Coordinates of N, CA, C and O in Angstrom, one line a residue:
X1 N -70.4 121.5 59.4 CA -71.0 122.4 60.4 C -71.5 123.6 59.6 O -70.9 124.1 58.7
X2 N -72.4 123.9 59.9 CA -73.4 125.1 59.3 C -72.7 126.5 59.3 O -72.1 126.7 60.4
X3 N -72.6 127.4 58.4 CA -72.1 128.7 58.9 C -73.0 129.3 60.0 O -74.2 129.2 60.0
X4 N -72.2 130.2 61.1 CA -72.7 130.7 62.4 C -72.8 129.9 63.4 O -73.2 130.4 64.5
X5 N -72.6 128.5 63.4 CA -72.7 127.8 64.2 C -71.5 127.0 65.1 O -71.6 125.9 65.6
X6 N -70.0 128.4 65.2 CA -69.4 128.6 65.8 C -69.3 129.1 67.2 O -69.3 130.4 67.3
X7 N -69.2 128.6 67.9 CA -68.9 128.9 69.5 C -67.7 129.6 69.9 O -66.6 129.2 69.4
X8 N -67.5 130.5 70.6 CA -66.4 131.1 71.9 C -66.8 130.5 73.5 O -67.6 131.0 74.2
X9 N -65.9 129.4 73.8 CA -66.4 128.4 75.3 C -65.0 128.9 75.6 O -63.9 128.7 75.0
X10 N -65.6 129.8 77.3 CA -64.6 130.2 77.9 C -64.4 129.3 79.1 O -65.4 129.0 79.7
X11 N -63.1 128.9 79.6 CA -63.0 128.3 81.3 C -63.1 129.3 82.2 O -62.2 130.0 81.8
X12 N -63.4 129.6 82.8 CA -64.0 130.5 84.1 C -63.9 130.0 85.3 O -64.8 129.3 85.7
X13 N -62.8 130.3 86.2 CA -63.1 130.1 87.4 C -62.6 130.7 88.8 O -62.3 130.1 89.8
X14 N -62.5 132.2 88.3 CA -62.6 133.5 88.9 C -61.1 133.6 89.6 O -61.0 134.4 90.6
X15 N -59.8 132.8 89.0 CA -58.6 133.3 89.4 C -58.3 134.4 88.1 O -59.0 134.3 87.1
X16 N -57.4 135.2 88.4 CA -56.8 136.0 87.2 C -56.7 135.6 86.0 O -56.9 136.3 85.0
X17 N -56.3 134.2 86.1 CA -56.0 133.7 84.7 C -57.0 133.4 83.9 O -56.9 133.3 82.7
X18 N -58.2 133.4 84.7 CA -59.6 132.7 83.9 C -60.5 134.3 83.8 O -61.4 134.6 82.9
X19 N -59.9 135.3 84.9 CA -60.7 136.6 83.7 C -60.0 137.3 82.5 O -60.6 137.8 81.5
X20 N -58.9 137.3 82.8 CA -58.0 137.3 81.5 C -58.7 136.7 80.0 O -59.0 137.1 78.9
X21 N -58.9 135.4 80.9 CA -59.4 134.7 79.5 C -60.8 134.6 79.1 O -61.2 134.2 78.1
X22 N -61.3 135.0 80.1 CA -62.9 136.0 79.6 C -63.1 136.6 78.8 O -63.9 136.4 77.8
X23 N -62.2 137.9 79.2 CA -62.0 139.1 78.5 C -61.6 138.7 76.8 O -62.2 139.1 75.8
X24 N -60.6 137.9 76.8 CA -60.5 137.6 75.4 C -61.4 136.4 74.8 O -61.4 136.5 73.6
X25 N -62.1 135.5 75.2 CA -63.2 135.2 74.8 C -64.2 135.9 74.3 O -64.8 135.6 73.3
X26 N -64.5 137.2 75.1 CA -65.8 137.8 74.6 C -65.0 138.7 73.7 O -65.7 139.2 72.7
X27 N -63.7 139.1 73.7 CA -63.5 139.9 72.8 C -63.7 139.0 71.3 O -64.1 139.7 70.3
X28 N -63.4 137.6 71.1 CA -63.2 137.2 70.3 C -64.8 136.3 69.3 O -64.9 135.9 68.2
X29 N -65.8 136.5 70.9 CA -66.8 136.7 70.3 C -67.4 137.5 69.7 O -68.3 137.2 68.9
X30 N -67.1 138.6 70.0 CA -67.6 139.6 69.7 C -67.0 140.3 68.3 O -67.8 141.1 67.8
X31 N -65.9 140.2 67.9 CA -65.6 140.4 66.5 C -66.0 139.4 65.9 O -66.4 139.7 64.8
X32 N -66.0 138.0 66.1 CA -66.5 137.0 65.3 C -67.9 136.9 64.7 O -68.2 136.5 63.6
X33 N -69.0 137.8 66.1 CA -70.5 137.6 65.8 C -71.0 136.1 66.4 O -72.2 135.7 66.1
X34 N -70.2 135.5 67.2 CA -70.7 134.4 67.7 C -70.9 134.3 69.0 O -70.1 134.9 69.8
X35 N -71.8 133.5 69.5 CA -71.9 133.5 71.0 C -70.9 132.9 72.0 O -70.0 132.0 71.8
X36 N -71.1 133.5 73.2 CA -70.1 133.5 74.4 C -70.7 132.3 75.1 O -71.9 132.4 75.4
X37 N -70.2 131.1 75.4 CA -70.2 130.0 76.2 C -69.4 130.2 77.7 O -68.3 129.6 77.6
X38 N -69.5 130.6 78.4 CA -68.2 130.6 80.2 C -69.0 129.8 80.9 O -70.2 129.9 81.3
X39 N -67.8 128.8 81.0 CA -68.3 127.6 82.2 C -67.5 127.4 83.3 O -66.3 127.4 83.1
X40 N -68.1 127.3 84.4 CA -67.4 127.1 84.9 C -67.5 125.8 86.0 O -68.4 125.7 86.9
X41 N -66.7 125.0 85.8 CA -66.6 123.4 86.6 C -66.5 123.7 88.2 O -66.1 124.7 88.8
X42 N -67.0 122.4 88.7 CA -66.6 122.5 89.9 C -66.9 121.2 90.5 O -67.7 120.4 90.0
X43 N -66.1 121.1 91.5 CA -66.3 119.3 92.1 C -66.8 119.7 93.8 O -66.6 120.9 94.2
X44 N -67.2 118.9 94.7 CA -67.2 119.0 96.1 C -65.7 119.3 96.8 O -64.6 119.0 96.5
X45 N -66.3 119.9 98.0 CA -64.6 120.2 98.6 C -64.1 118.7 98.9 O -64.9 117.8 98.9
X46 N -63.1 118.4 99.0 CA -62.6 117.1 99.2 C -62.9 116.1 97.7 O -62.7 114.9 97.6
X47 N -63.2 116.6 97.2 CA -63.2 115.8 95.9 C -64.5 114.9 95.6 O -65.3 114.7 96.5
X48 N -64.7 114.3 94.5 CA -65.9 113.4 94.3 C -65.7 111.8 95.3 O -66.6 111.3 95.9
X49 N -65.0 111.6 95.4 CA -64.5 110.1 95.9 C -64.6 110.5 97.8 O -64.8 109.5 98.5
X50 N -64.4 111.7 98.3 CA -64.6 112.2 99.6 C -65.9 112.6 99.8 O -66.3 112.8 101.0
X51 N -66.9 112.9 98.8 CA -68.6 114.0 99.1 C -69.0 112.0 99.1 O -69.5 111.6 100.1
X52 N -68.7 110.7 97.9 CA -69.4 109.6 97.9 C -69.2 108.9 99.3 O -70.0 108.1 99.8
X53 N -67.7 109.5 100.0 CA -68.1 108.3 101.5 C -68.9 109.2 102.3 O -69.6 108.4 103.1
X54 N -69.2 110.5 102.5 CA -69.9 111.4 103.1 C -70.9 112.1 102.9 O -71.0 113.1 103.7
X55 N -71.9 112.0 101.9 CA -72.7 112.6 101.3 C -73.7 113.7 101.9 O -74.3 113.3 102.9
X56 N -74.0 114.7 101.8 CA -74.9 115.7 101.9 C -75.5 116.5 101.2 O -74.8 117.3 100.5
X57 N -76.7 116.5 101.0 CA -77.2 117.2 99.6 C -77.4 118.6 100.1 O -77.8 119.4 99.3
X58 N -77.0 119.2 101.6 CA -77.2 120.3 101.4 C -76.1 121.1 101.5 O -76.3 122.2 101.2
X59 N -74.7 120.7 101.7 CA -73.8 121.2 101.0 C -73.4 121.2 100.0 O -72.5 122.0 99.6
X60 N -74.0 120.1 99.0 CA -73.5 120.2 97.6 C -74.6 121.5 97.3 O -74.1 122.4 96.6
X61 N -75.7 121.8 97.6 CA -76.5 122.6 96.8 C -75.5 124.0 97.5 O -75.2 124.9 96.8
X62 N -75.2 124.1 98.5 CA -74.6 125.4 99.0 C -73.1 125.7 97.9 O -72.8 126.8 97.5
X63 N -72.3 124.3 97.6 CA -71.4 124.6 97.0 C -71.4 124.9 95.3 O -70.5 125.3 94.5
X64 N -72.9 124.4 95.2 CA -73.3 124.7 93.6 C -73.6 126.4 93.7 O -72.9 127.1 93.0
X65 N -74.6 126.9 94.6 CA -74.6 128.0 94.8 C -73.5 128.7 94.7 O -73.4 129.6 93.9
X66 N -72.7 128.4 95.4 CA -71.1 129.6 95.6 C -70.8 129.2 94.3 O -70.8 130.3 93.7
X67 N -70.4 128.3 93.5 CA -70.0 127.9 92.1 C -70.7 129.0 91.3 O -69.9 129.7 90.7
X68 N -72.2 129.3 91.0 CA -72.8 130.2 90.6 C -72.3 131.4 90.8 O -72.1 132.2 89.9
X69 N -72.1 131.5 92.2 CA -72.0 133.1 92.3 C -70.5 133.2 91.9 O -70.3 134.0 91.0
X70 N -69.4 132.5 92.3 CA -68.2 133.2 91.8 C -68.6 133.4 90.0 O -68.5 134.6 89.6
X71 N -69.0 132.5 89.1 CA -69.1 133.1 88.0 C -69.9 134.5 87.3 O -69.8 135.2 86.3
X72 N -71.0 134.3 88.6 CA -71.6 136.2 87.6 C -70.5 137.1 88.6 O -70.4 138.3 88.3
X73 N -69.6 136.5 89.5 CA -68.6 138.0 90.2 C -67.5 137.5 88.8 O -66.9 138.5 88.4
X74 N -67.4 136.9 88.4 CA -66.1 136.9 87.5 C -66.4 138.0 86.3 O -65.7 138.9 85.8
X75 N -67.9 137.6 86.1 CA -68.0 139.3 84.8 C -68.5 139.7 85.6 O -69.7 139.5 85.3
X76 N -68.6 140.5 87.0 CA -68.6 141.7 87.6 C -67.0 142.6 87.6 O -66.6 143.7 87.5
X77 N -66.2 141.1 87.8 CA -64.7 141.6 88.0 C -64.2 141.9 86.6 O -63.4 142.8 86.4
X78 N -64.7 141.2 85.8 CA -63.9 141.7 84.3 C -64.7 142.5 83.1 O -64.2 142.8 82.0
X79 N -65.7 142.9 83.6 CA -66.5 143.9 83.1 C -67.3 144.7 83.7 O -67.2 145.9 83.3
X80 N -67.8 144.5 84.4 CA -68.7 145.0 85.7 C -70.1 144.9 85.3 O -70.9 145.9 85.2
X81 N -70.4 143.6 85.1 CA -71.7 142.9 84.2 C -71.6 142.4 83.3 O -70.4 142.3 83.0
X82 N -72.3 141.9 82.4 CA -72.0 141.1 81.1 C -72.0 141.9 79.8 O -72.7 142.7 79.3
X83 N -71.1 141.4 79.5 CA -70.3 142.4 78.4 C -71.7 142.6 77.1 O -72.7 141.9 76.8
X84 N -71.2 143.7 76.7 CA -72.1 144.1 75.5 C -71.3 143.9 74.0 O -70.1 143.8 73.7
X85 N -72.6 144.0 73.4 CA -72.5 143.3 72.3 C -72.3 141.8 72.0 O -72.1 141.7 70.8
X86 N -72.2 141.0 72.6 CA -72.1 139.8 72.5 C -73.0 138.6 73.2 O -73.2 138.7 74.4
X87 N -73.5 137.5 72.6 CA -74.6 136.9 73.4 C -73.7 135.9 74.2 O -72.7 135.1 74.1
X88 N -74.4 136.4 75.0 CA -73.7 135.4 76.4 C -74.8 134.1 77.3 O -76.0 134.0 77.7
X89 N -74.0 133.4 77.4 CA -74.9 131.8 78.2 C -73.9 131.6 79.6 O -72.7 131.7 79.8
X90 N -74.4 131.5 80.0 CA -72.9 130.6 82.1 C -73.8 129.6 81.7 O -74.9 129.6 81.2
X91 N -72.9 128.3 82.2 CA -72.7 127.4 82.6 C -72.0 126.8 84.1 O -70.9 127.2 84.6
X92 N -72.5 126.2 84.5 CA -71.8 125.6 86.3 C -72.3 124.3 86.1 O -73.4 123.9 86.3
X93 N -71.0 123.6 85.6 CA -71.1 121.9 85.8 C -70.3 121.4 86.6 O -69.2 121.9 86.8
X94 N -70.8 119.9 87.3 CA -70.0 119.7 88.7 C -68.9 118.6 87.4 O -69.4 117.6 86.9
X95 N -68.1 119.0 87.3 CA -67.0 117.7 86.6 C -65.9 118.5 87.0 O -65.8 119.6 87.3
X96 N -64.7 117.6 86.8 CA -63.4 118.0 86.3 C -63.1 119.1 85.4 O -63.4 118.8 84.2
X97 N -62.7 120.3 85.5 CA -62.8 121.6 84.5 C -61.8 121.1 83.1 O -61.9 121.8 82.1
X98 N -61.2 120.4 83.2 CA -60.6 120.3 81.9 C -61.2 119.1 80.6 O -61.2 119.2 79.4
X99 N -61.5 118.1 81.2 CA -62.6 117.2 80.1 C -63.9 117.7 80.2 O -64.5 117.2 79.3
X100 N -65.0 118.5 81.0 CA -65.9 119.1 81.1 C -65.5 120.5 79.8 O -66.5 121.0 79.3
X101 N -64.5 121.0 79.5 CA -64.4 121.9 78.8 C -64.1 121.2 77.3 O -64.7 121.3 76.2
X102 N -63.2 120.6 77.7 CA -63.5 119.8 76.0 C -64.6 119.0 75.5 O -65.0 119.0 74.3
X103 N -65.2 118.2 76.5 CA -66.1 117.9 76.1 C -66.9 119.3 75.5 O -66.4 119.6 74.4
X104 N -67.6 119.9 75.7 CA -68.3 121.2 75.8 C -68.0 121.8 74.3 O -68.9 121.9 73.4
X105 N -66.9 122.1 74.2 CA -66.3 122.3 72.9 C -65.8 121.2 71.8 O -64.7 121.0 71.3
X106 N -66.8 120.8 71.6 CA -66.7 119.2 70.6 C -66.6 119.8 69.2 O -66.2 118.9 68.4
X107 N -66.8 120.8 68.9 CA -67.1 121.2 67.4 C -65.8 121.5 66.7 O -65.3 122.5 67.3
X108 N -64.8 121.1 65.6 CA -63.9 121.9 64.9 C -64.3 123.1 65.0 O -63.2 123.8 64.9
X109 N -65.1 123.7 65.0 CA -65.3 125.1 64.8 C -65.6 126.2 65.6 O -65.6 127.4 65.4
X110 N -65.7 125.1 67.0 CA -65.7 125.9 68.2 C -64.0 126.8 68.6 O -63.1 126.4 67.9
X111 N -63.8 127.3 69.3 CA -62.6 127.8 70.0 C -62.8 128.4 71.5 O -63.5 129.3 72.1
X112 N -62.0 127.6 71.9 CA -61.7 127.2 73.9 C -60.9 128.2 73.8 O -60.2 128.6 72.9
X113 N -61.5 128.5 75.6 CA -60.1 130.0 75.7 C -59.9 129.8 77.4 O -60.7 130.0 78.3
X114 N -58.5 129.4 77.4 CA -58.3 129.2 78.3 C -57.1 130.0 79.4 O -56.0 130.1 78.9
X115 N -57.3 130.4 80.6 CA -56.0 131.1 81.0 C -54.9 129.9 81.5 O -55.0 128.7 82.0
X116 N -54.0 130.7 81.3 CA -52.8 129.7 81.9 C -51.2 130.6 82.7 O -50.8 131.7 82.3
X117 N -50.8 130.1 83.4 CA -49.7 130.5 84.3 C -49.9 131.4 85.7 O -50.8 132.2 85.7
X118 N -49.2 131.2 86.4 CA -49.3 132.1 87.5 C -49.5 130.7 88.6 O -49.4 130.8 89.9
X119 N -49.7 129.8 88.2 CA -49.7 128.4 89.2 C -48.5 128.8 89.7 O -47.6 129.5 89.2
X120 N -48.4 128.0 91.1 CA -47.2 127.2 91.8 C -47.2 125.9 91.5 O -48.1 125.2 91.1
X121 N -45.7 125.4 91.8 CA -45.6 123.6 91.5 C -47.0 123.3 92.4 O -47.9 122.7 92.0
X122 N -46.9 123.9 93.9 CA -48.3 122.9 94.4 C -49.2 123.1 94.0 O -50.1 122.2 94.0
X123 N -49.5 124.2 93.4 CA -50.9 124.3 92.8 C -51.3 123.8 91.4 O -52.3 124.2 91.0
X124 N -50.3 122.9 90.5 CA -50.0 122.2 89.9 C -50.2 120.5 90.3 O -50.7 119.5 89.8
X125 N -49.8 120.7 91.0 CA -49.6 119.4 92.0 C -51.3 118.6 92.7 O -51.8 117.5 92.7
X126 N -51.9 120.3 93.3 CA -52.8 119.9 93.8 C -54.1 119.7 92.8 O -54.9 118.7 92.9
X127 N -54.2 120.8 91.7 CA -55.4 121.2 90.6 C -55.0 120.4 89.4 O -55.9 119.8 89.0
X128 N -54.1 120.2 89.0 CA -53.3 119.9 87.6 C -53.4 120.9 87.0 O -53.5 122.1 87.5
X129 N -53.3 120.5 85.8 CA -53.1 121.9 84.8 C -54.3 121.8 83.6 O -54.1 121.1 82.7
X130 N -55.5 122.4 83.7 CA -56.5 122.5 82.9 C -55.9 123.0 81.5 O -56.5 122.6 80.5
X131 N -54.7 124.1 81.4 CA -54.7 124.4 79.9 C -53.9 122.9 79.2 O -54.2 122.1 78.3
X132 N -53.3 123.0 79.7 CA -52.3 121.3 79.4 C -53.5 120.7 78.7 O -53.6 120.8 77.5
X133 N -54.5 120.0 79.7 CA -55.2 119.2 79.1 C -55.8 119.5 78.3 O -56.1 118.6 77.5
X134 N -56.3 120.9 78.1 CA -57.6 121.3 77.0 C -56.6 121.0 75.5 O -56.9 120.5 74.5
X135 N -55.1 121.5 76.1 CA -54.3 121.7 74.6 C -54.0 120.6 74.0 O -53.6 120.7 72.8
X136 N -54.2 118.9 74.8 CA -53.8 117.8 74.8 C -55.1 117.1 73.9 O -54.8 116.5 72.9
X137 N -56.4 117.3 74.3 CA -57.4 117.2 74.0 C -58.5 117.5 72.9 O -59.1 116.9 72.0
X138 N -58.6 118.8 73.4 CA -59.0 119.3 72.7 C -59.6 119.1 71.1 O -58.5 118.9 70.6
X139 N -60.3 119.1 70.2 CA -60.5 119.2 69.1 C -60.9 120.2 68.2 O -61.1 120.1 67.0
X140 N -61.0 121.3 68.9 CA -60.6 122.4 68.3 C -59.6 123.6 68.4 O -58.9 123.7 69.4
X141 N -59.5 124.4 67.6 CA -58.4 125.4 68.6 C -58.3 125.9 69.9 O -59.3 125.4 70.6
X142 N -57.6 126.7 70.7 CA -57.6 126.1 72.2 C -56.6 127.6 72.1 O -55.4 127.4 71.9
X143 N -57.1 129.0 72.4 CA -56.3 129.8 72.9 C -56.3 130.1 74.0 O -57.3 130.5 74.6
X144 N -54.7 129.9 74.5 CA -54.2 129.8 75.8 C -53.8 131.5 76.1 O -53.0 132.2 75.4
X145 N -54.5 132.0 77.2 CA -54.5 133.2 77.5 C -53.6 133.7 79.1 O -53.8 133.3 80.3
X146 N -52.7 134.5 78.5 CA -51.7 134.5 80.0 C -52.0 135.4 80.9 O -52.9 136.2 80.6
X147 N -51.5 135.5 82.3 CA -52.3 136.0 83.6 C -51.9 137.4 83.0 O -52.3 138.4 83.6

C-alpha cells in the first residue's frame, strides 16, 4: 500500500459510545495527517427479513433520511460541526454495522475505531456487539473506545 494511503473509519451511530469514538478517530486522524472515514450503518425498523415481507420505498427513504441526520447531529454533538483540521467523508450504508465496517476497512493500514460498553445484556441480546465483531474480523487494527 502506497504511503498516505492510510484511513481513520469510524462506527458512528450517535449512542455515547460511537461519539466517544469519533472524537478519537478524528483525533487520530488528525495527528496522523490522514483522512476521517464515519459511517454509519443502518437496516429498516424490523429488520431486512421484516421491510422484504412488507416493502415500502417511502419509508425506507424516510429511514435513510433520519440515518443521515442522526450522523451530521453526532458531529454536532461531538464537536459542534465537523472537526478542523482533518478531512472528513460520512458515509450511511443500509447493512449490518459490524461487517459493513470491516468490510470498509479492508486495508492493513487502515484503523477502525470503535466504541464499546455501556450495553445491557438486552441490548446485547437485541443489537449484538459490533466491537466484538469488528475485533473478530477485522484486518486491521481495531481501536476499541470506551463510553
Amino acid at each position: 500500500m502506497a504511503a498516505g494511503s492510510r484511513r481513520v473509519i469510524a462506527g458512528v451511530s450517535g449512542s455515547l459510545r460511537s461519539l466517544g469514538a469519533l472524537r478519537a478517530a478524528a483525533a487520530e486522524a488528525r495527528s496522523a495527517g490522514t483522512p476521517l472515514l464515519a459511517v454509519l450503518a443502518w437496516a429498516p425498523a424490523g429488520g431486512e427479513i421484516a421491510y422484504l415481507r412488507a416493502p415500502c420505498p417511502l419509508l425506507l427513504r424516510l429511514w435513510e433520511q433520519e440515518a443521515c441526520e442522526r450522523l451530521r447531529d453526532a458531529f454536532d454533538q461531538a464537536f459542534g460541526g465537523l472537526p478542523s483540521g482533518v478531512g472528513v467523508r460520512q458515509l450511511v450504508v443500509r447493512a449490518s454495522p459490524g461487517p459493513a465496517l470491516v468490510e470498509l476497512a479492508g486495508h492493513r493500514d487502515d484503523l477502525l475505531v470503535v466504541g464499546y460498553g455501556g450495553r445491557s445484556r438486552l441490548g446485547y441480546a437485541v443489537h449484538g456487539c459490533v466491537t466484538r465483531y469488528c475485533l473478530a474480523h477485522a484486518r486491521c487494527p481495531v481501536l476499541a473506545v470506551p463510553q
